[in-house]
Amino acid sequence: MKQSRNTIAKTKILTLLQESEVALSHPEIEEAIDIPVNRVTIYRILERLLQEGIIHRVVNTDGAMKYAICHNCTQEHRHDHIHFSCVQCKEVTCLEGVIPSFHLPKLYQVLDVNFTISGYCPNCQPS
């Protein structure tokens, strides 16, 4: 049985995200994928992967949306780790070993957490 284009595109996008050490934006995915896929199809695939709990979305400090493969997700599928956004190369990295801490006033209920810290990554340290 022949795979549909969407399935091939989904597999390619998933592989791209799995092999990337940093979160990728839609344009970065579109540029890196080696088969013809239109923008809308990429958006739909990313949304499906989000709904399936395979990837998570990161809002960069400049407002750009990036996507990263899920690691160490709990059954609740929460992403309460820190994201590091480099101000020079613009790469966003998930810092799995760094656990953020916060305390909210009573009657506030957390649905989602997005911690993004900006600065210089190890490759872009100023001299």
PDB file of N, CA, C and O in Angstrom, residues 23-84:
ATOM      1  N   ALA A  23      14.652  24.043  18.720  1.00  0.00           N
ATOM      2  CA  ALA A  23      13.288  24.195  18.225  1.00  0.00           C
ATOM      3  C   ALA A  23      13.332  24.875  16.864  1.00  0.00           C
ATOM      4  O   ALA A  23      14.191  25.718  16.611  1.00  0.00           O
ATOM      5  N   LEU A  24      12.406  24.493  15.982  1.00  0.00           N
ATOM      6  CA  LEU A  24      12.388  25.020  14.617  1.00  0.00           C
ATOM      7  C   LEU A  24      11.096  25.773  14.341  1.00  0.00           C
ATOM      8  O   LEU A  24      10.021  25.354  14.769  1.00  0.00           O
ATOM      9  N   SER A  25      11.204  26.860  13.599  1.00  0.00           N
ATOM     10  CA  SER A  25      10.029  27.625  13.192  1.00  0.00           C
ATOM     11  C   SER A  25       9.433  27.007  11.930  1.00  0.00           C
ATOM     12  O   SER A  25      10.076  26.196  11.249  1.00  0.00           O
ATOM     13  N   HIS A  26       8.213  27.414  11.601  1.00  0.00           N
ATOM     14  CA  HIS A  26       7.570  26.944  10.371  1.00  0.00           C
ATOM     15  C   HIS A  26       8.458  27.230   9.148  1.00  0.00           C
ATOM     16  O   HIS A  26       8.695  26.330   8.340  1.00  0.00           O
ATOM     17  N   PRO A  27       8.980  28.468   8.984  1.00  0.00           N
ATOM     18  CA  PRO A  27       9.844  28.734   7.820  1.00  0.00           C
ATOM     19  C   PRO A  27      11.113  27.861   7.812  1.00  0.00           C
ATOM     20  O   PRO A  27      11.562  27.447   6.748  1.00  0.00           O
ATOM     21  N   GLU A  28      11.680  27.600   8.985  1.00  0.00           N
ATOM     22  CA  GLU A  28      12.870  26.736   9.038  1.00  0.00           C
ATOM     23  C   GLU A  28      12.533  25.309   8.619  1.00  0.00           C
ATOM     24  O   GLU A  28      13.314  24.653   7.927  1.00  0.00           O
ATOM     25  N   ILE A  29      11.369  24.834   9.038  1.00  0.00           N
ATOM     26  CA  ILE A  29      10.918  23.491   8.636  1.00  0.00           C
ATOM     27  C   ILE A  29      10.670  23.464   7.138  1.00  0.00           C
ATOM     28  O   ILE A  29      11.118  22.555   6.438  1.00  0.00           O
ATOM     29  N   GLU A  30       9.984  24.484   6.638  1.00  0.00           N
ATOM     30  CA  GLU A  30       9.669  24.566   5.210  1.00  0.00           C
ATOM     31  C   GLU A  30      10.944  24.565   4.365  1.00  0.00           C
ATOM     32  O   GLU A  30      11.016  23.918   3.321  1.00  0.00           O
ATOM     33  N   GLU A  31      11.968  25.269   4.824  1.00  0.00           N
ATOM     34  CA  GLU A  31      13.232  25.353   4.089  1.00  0.00           C
ATOM     35  C   GLU A  31      14.018  24.041   4.163  1.00  0.00           C
ATOM     36  O   GLU A  31      14.663  23.647   3.197  1.00  0.00           O
ATOM     37  N   ALA A  32      13.941  23.351   5.293  1.00  0.00           N
ATOM     38  CA  ALA A  32      14.760  22.150   5.509  1.00  0.00           C
ATOM     39  C   ALA A  32      14.163  20.877   4.919  1.00  0.00           C
ATOM     40  O   ALA A  32      14.893  19.929   4.645  1.00  0.00           O
ATOM     41  N   ILE A  33      12.858  20.846   4.734  1.00  0.00           N
ATOM     42  CA  ILE A  33      12.221  19.620   4.258  1.00  0.00           C
ATOM     43  C   ILE A  33      12.601  19.391   2.788  1.00  0.00           C
ATOM     44  O   ILE A  33      12.661  20.321   2.005  1.00  0.00           O
ATOM     45  N   ASP A  34      12.899  18.143   2.458  1.00  0.00           N
ATOM     46  CA  ASP A  34      13.447  17.836   1.139  1.00  0.00           C
ATOM     47  C   ASP A  34      12.419  17.296   0.137  1.00  0.00           C
ATOM     48  O   ASP A  34      12.776  16.683  -0.853  1.00  0.00           O
ATOM     49  N   ILE A  35      11.139  17.527   0.412  1.00  0.00           N
ATOM     50  CA  ILE A  35      10.084  17.168  -0.540  1.00  0.00           C
ATOM     51  C   ILE A  35       9.163  18.373  -0.690  1.00  0.00           C
ATOM     52  O   ILE A  35       9.086  19.214   0.216  1.00  0.00           O
ATOM     53  N   PRO A  36       8.469  18.495  -1.807  1.00  0.00           N
ATOM     54  CA  PRO A  36       7.563  19.637  -1.963  1.00  0.00           C
ATOM     55  C   PRO A  36       6.320  19.494  -1.073  1.00  0.00           C
ATOM     56  O   PRO A  36       5.567  18.536  -1.211  1.00  0.00           O
ATOM     57  N   VAL A  37       6.172  20.435  -0.141  1.00  0.00           N
ATOM     58  CA  VAL A  37       5.017  20.465   0.762  1.00  0.00           C
ATOM     59  C   VAL A  37       4.598  21.925   0.890  1.00  0.00           C
ATOM     60  O   VAL A  37       5.428  22.786   1.171  1.00  0.00           O
ATOM     61  N   ASN A  38       3.301  22.194   0.726  1.00  0.00           N
ATOM     62  CA  ASN A  38       2.883  23.592   0.831  1.00  0.00           C
ATOM     63  C   ASN A  38       2.767  24.015   2.296  1.00  0.00           C
ATOM     64  O   ASN A  38       2.687  23.199   3.203  1.00  0.00           O
ATOM     65  N   ARG A  39       2.752  25.320   2.487  1.00  0.00           N
ATOM     66  CA  ARG A  39       2.744  25.921   3.834  1.00  0.00           C
ATOM     67  C   ARG A  39       1.579  25.438   4.685  1.00  0.00           C
ATOM     68  O   ARG A  39       1.735  25.151   5.866  1.00  0.00           O
ATOM     69  N   VAL A  40       0.404  25.382   4.097  1.00  0.00           N
ATOM     70  CA  VAL A  40      -0.798  24.988   4.846  1.00  0.00           C
ATOM     71  C   VAL A  40      -0.669  23.544   5.334  1.00  0.00           C
ATOM     72  O   VAL A  40      -1.030  23.233   6.469  1.00  0.00           O
ATOM     73  N   THR A  41      -0.148  22.677   4.496  1.00  0.00           N
ATOM     74  CA  THR A  41       0.042  21.280   4.896  1.00  0.00           C
ATOM     75  C   THR A  41       1.006  21.182   6.074  1.00  0.00           C
ATOM     76  O   THR A  41       0.763  20.428   7.015  1.00  0.00           O
ATOM     77  N   ILE A  42       2.068  21.974   6.048  1.00  0.00           N
ATOM     78  CA  ILE A  42       3.020  21.975   7.164  1.00  0.00           C
ATOM     79  C   ILE A  42       2.319  22.429   8.438  1.00  0.00           C
ATOM     80  O   ILE A  42       2.474  21.809   9.492  1.00  0.00           O
ATOM     81  N   TYR A  43       1.528  23.494   8.363  1.00  0.00           N
ATOM     82  CA  TYR A  43       0.782  23.957   9.538  1.00  0.00           C
ATOM     83  C   TYR A  43      -0.142  22.866  10.072  1.00  0.00           C
ATOM     84  O   TYR A  43      -0.215  22.633  11.271  1.00  0.00           O
ATOM     85  N   ARG A  44      -0.852  22.206   9.179  1.00  0.00           N
ATOM     86  CA  ARG A  44      -1.772  21.144   9.603  1.00  0.00           C
ATOM     87  C   ARG A  44      -1.035  19.987  10.254  1.00  0.00           C
ATOM     88  O   ARG A  44      -1.488  19.433  11.257  1.00  0.00           O
ATOM     89  N   ILE A  45       0.098  19.621   9.707  1.00  0.00           N
ATOM     90  CA  ILE A  45       0.888  18.531  10.279  1.00  0.00           C
ATOM     91  C   ILE A  45       1.403  18.928  11.656  1.00  0.00           C
ATOM     92  O   ILE A  45       1.342  18.142  12.609  1.00  0.00           O
ATOM     93  N   LEU A  46       1.894  20.156  11.794  1.00  0.00           N
ATOM     94  CA  LEU A  46       2.374  20.625  13.098  1.00  0.00           C
ATOM     95  C   LEU A  46       1.241  20.620  14.117  1.00  0.00           C
ATOM     96  O   LEU A  46       1.433  20.193  15.268  1.00  0.00           O
ATOM     97  N   GLU A  47       0.062  21.067  13.721  1.00  0.00           N
ATOM     98  CA  GLU A  47      -1.092  21.059  14.632  1.00  0.00           C
ATOM     99  C   GLU A  47      -1.456  19.630  15.036  1.00  0.00           C
ATOM    100  O   GLU A  47      -1.766  19.367  16.195  1.00  0.00           O
ATOM    101  N   ARG A  48      -1.414  18.712  14.088  1.00  0.00           N
ATOM    102  CA  ARG A  48      -1.719  17.311  14.394  1.00  0.00           C
ATOM    103  C   ARG A  48      -0.687  16.729  15.358  1.00  0.00           C
ATOM    104  O   ARG A  48      -1.037  16.045  16.319  1.00  0.00           O
ATOM    105  N   LEU A  49       0.588  17.013  15.130  1.00  0.00           N
ATOM    106  CA  LEU A  49       1.643  16.529  16.023  1.00  0.00           C
ATOM    107  C   LEU A  49       1.504  17.124  17.422  1.00  0.00           C
ATOM    108  O   LEU A  49       1.779  16.457  18.421  1.00  0.00           O
ATOM    109  N   LEU A  50       1.070  18.384  17.500  1.00  0.00           N
ATOM    110  CA  LEU A  50       0.796  19.018  18.795  1.00  0.00           C
ATOM    111  C   LEU A  50      -0.342  18.294  19.511  1.00  0.00           C
ATOM    112  O   LEU A  50      -0.243  17.965  20.691  1.00  0.00           O
ATOM    113  N   GLN A  51      -1.437  18.054  18.794  1.00  0.00           N
ATOM    114  CA  GLN A  51      -2.599  17.379  19.378  1.00  0.00           C
ATOM    115  C   GLN A  51      -2.266  15.959  19.811  1.00  0.00           C
ATOM    116  O   GLN A  51      -2.804  15.472  20.809  1.00  0.00           O
ATOM    117  N   GLU A  52      -1.390  15.295  19.072  1.00  0.00           N
ATOM    118  CA  GLU A  52      -1.000  13.926  19.406  1.00  0.00           C
ATOM    119  C   GLU A  52       0.013  13.876  20.554  1.00  0.00           C
ATOM    120  O   GLU A  52       0.356  12.801  21.028  1.00  0.00           O
ATOM    121  N   GLY A  53       0.506  15.051  20.984  1.00  0.00           N
ATOM    122  CA  GLY A  53       1.448  15.101  22.099  1.00  0.00           C
ATOM    123  C   GLY A  53       2.855  14.692  21.724  1.00  0.00           C
ATOM    124  O   GLY A  53       3.653  14.335  22.586  1.00  0.00           O
ATOM    125  N   ILE A  54       3.185  14.773  20.444  1.00  0.00           N
ATOM    126  CA  ILE A  54       4.509  14.371  19.977  1.00  0.00           C
ATOM    127  C   ILE A  54       5.482  15.538  20.006  1.00  0.00           C
ATOM    128  O   ILE A  54       6.668  15.367  20.245  1.00  0.00           O
ATOM    129  N   ILE A  55       4.971  16.751  19.762  1.00  0.00           N
ATOM    130  CA  ILE A  55       5.802  17.953  19.786  1.00  0.00           C
ATOM    131  C   ILE A  55       5.162  18.976  20.716  1.00  0.00           C
ATOM    132  O   ILE A  55       4.021  18.817  21.137  1.00  0.00           O
ATOM    133  N   HIS A  56       5.925  20.009  21.036  1.00  0.00           N
ATOM    134  CA  HIS A  56       5.357  21.133  21.766  1.00  0.00           C
ATOM    135  C   HIS A  56       5.775  22.439  21.107  1.00  0.00           C
ATOM    136  O   HIS A  56       6.731  22.484  20.343  1.00  0.00           O
ATOM    137  N   ARG A  57       5.010  23.477  21.396  1.00  0.00           N
ATOM    138  CA  ARG A  57       5.202  24.793  20.805  1.00  0.00           C
ATOM    139  C   ARG A  57       5.944  25.672  21.798  1.00  0.00           C
ATOM    140  O   ARG A  57       5.652  25.658  22.987  1.00  0.00           O
ATOM    141  N   VAL A  58       6.868  26.465  21.275  1.00  0.00           N
ATOM    142  CA  VAL A  58       7.638  27.392  22.086  1.00  0.00           C
ATOM    143  C   VAL A  58       7.461  28.780  21.485  1.00  0.00           C
ATOM    144  O   VAL A  58       7.658  28.958  20.287  1.00  0.00           O
ATOM    145  N   VAL A  59       7.079  29.737  22.303  1.00  0.00           N
ATOM    146  CA  VAL A  59       6.997  31.117  21.839  1.00  0.00           C
ATOM    147  C   VAL A  59       8.323  31.774  22.178  1.00  0.00           C
ATOM    148  O   VAL A  59       8.699  31.896  23.340  1.00  0.00           O
ATOM    149  N   ASN A  60       9.043  32.174  21.142  1.00  0.00           N
ATOM    150  CA  ASN A  60      10.348  32.795  21.311  1.00  0.00           C
ATOM    151  C   ASN A  60      10.193  34.195  21.892  1.00  0.00           C
ATOM    152  O   ASN A  60       9.098  34.766  21.871  1.00  0.00           O
ATOM    153  N   THR A  61      11.273  34.771  22.388  1.00  0.00           N
ATOM    154  CA  THR A  61      11.209  36.102  22.990  1.00  0.00           C
ATOM    155  C   THR A  61      10.809  37.177  21.989  1.00  0.00           C
ATOM    156  O   THR A  61      10.307  38.217  22.375  1.00  0.00           O
ATOM    157  N   ASP A  62      11.000  36.930  20.682  1.00  0.00           N
ATOM    158  CA  ASP A  62      10.576  37.899  19.668  1.00  0.00           C
ATOM    159  C   ASP A  62       9.171  37.601  19.140  1.00  0.00           C
ATOM    160  O   ASP A  62       8.720  38.207  18.181  1.00  0.00           O
ATOM    161  N   GLY A  63       8.473  36.651  19.779  1.00  0.00           N
ATOM    162  CA  GLY A  63       7.105  36.316  19.398  1.00  0.00           C
ATOM    163  C   GLY A  63       6.994  35.233  18.346  1.00  0.00           C
ATOM    164  O   GLY A  63       5.896  34.803  18.015  1.00  0.00           O
ATOM    165  N   ALA A  64       8.120  34.774  17.805  1.00  0.00           N
ATOM    166  CA  ALA A  64       8.092  33.718  16.784  1.00  0.00           C
ATOM    167  C   ALA A  64       7.723  32.388  17.424  1.00  0.00           C
ATOM    168  O   ALA A  64       8.141  32.081  18.539  1.00  0.00           O
ATOM    169  N   MET A  65       6.936  31.611  16.688  1.00  0.00           N
ATOM    170  CA  MET A  65       6.508  30.294  17.148  1.00  0.00           C
ATOM    171  C   MET A  65       7.507  29.253  16.656  1.00  0.00           C
ATOM    172  O   MET A  65       7.842  29.222  15.481  1.00  0.00           O
ATOM    173  N   LYS A  66       7.992  28.421  17.567  1.00  0.00           N
ATOM    174  CA  LYS A  66       8.911  27.345  17.194  1.00  0.00           C
ATOM    175  C   LYS A  66       8.360  26.038  17.737  1.00  0.00           C
ATOM    176  O   LYS A  66       7.542  26.032  18.652  1.00  0.00           O
ATOM    177  N   TYR A  67       8.825  24.935  17.182  1.00  0.00           N
ATOM    178  CA  TYR A  67       8.319  23.611  17.538  1.00  0.00           C
ATOM    179  C   TYR A  67       9.484  22.702  17.880  1.00  0.00           C
ATOM    180  O   TYR A  67      10.527  22.732  17.224  1.00  0.00           O
ATOM    181  N   ALA A  68       9.297  21.879  18.916  1.00  0.00           N
ATOM    182  CA  ALA A  68      10.338  20.944  19.349  1.00  0.00           C
ATOM    183  C   ALA A  68       9.704  19.606  19.697  1.00  0.00           C
ATOM    184  O   ALA A  68       8.537  19.542  20.101  1.00  0.00           O
ATOM    185  N   ILE A  69      10.471  18.567  19.553  1.00  0.00           N
ATOM    186  CA  ILE A  69      10.016  17.223  19.884  1.00  0.00           C
ATOM    187  C   ILE A  69       9.848  17.126  21.403  1.00  0.00           C
ATOM    188  O   ILE A  69      10.566  17.783  22.152  1.00  0.00           O
ATOM    189  N   CYS A  70       8.886  16.362  21.863  1.00  0.00           N
ATOM    190  CA  CYS A  70       8.664  16.183  23.297  1.00  0.00           C
ATOM    191  C   CYS A  70       9.665  15.176  23.860  1.00  0.00           C
ATOM    192  O   CYS A  70       9.920  14.142  23.253  1.00  0.00           O
ATOM    193  N   HIS A  71      10.200  15.499  24.994  1.00  0.00           N
ATOM    194  CA  HIS A  71      11.067  14.602  25.760  1.00  0.00           C
ATOM    195  C   HIS A  71      10.538  14.583  27.184  1.00  0.00           C
ATOM    196  O   HIS A  71      10.118  15.614  27.693  1.00  0.00           O
ATOM    197  N   ASN A  72      10.569  13.465  27.816  1.00  0.00           N
ATOM    198  CA  ASN A  72      10.215  13.364  29.241  1.00  0.00           C
ATOM    199  C   ASN A  72       8.829  13.905  29.566  1.00  0.00           C
ATOM    200  O   ASN A  72       8.628  14.500  30.618  1.00  0.00           O
ATOM    201  N   CYS A  73       7.871  13.750  28.668  1.00  0.00           N
ATOM    202  CA  CYS A  73       6.516  14.209  28.959  1.00  0.00           C
ATOM    203  C   CYS A  73       5.865  13.278  29.973  1.00  0.00           C
ATOM    204  O   CYS A  73       6.057  12.077  29.939  1.00  0.00           O
ATOM    205  N   THR A  74       5.075  13.870  30.825  1.00  0.00           N
ATOM    206  CA  THR A  74       4.302  13.079  31.767  1.00  0.00           C
ATOM    207  C   THR A  74       2.981  12.717  31.110  1.00  0.00           C
ATOM    208  O   THR A  74       2.691  13.152  30.000  1.00  0.00           O
ATOM    209  N   GLN A  75       2.154  11.946  31.794  1.00  0.00           N
ATOM    210  CA  GLN A  75       0.849  11.605  31.247  1.00  0.00           C
ATOM    211  C   GLN A  75       0.002  12.859  31.021  1.00  0.00           C
ATOM    212  O   GLN A  75      -0.857  12.889  30.165  1.00  0.00           O
ATOM    213  N   GLU A  76       0.246  13.887  31.799  1.00  0.00           N
ATOM    214  CA  GLU A  76      -0.495  15.137  31.649  1.00  0.00           C
ATOM    215  C   GLU A  76       0.013  15.952  30.468  1.00  0.00           C
ATOM    216  O   GLU A  76      -0.564  16.964  30.120  1.00  0.00           O
ATOM    217  N   HIS A  77       1.132  15.534  29.869  1.00  0.00           N
ATOM    218  CA  HIS A  77       1.726  16.214  28.724  1.00  0.00           C
ATOM    219  C   HIS A  77       1.973  17.694  29.023  1.00  0.00           C
ATOM    220  O   HIS A  77       1.415  18.586  28.413  1.00  0.00           O
ATOM    221  N   ARG A  78       2.814  17.936  30.010  1.00  0.00           N
ATOM    222  CA  ARG A  78       3.155  19.304  30.397  1.00  0.00           C
ATOM    223  C   ARG A  78       4.585  19.598  29.995  1.00  0.00           C
ATOM    224  O   ARG A  78       5.434  18.736  29.991  1.00  0.00           O
ATOM    225  N   HIS A  79       4.834  20.847  29.657  1.00  0.00           N
ATOM    226  CA  HIS A  79       6.162  21.286  29.245  1.00  0.00           C
ATOM    227  C   HIS A  79       6.613  22.413  30.150  1.00  0.00           C
ATOM    228  O   HIS A  79       6.698  23.554  29.729  1.00  0.00           O
ATOM    229  N   ASP A  80       6.861  22.071  31.392  1.00  0.00           N
ATOM    230  CA  ASP A  80       7.242  23.104  32.340  1.00  0.00           C
ATOM    231  C   ASP A  80       8.749  23.162  32.535  1.00  0.00           C
ATOM    232  O   ASP A  80       9.247  23.393  33.618  1.00  0.00           O
ATOM    233  N   HIS A  81       9.478  22.942  31.445  1.00  0.00           N
ATOM    234  CA  HIS A  81      10.920  23.141  31.473  1.00  0.00           C
ATOM    235  C   HIS A  81      11.228  24.529  30.896  1.00  0.00           C
ATOM    236  O   HIS A  81      10.342  25.218  30.406  1.00  0.00           O
ATOM    237  N   ILE A  82      12.474  24.904  30.966  1.00  0.00           N
ATOM    238  CA  ILE A  82      12.895  26.219  30.495  1.00  0.00           C
ATOM    239  C   ILE A  82      13.353  26.136  29.045  1.00  0.00           C
ATOM    240  O   ILE A  82      13.977  25.163  28.633  1.00  0.00           O
ATOM    241  N   HIS A  83      13.038  27.170  28.275  1.00  0.00           N
ATOM    242  CA  HIS A  83      13.531  27.304  26.910  1.00  0.00           C
ATOM    243  C   HIS A  83      14.547  28.448  26.917  1.00  0.00           C
ATOM    244  O   HIS A  83      14.309  29.488  27.537  1.00  0.00           O
ATOM    245  N   PHE A  84      15.668  28.235  26.236  1.00  0.00           N
ATOM    246  CA  PHE A  84      16.688  29.275  26.153  1.00  0.00           C
ATOM    247  C   PHE A  84      16.725  29.812  24.737  1.00  0.00           C
ATOM    248  O   PHE A  84      16.897  29.055  23.784  1.00  0.00           O
TER     249      PHE A  84
END
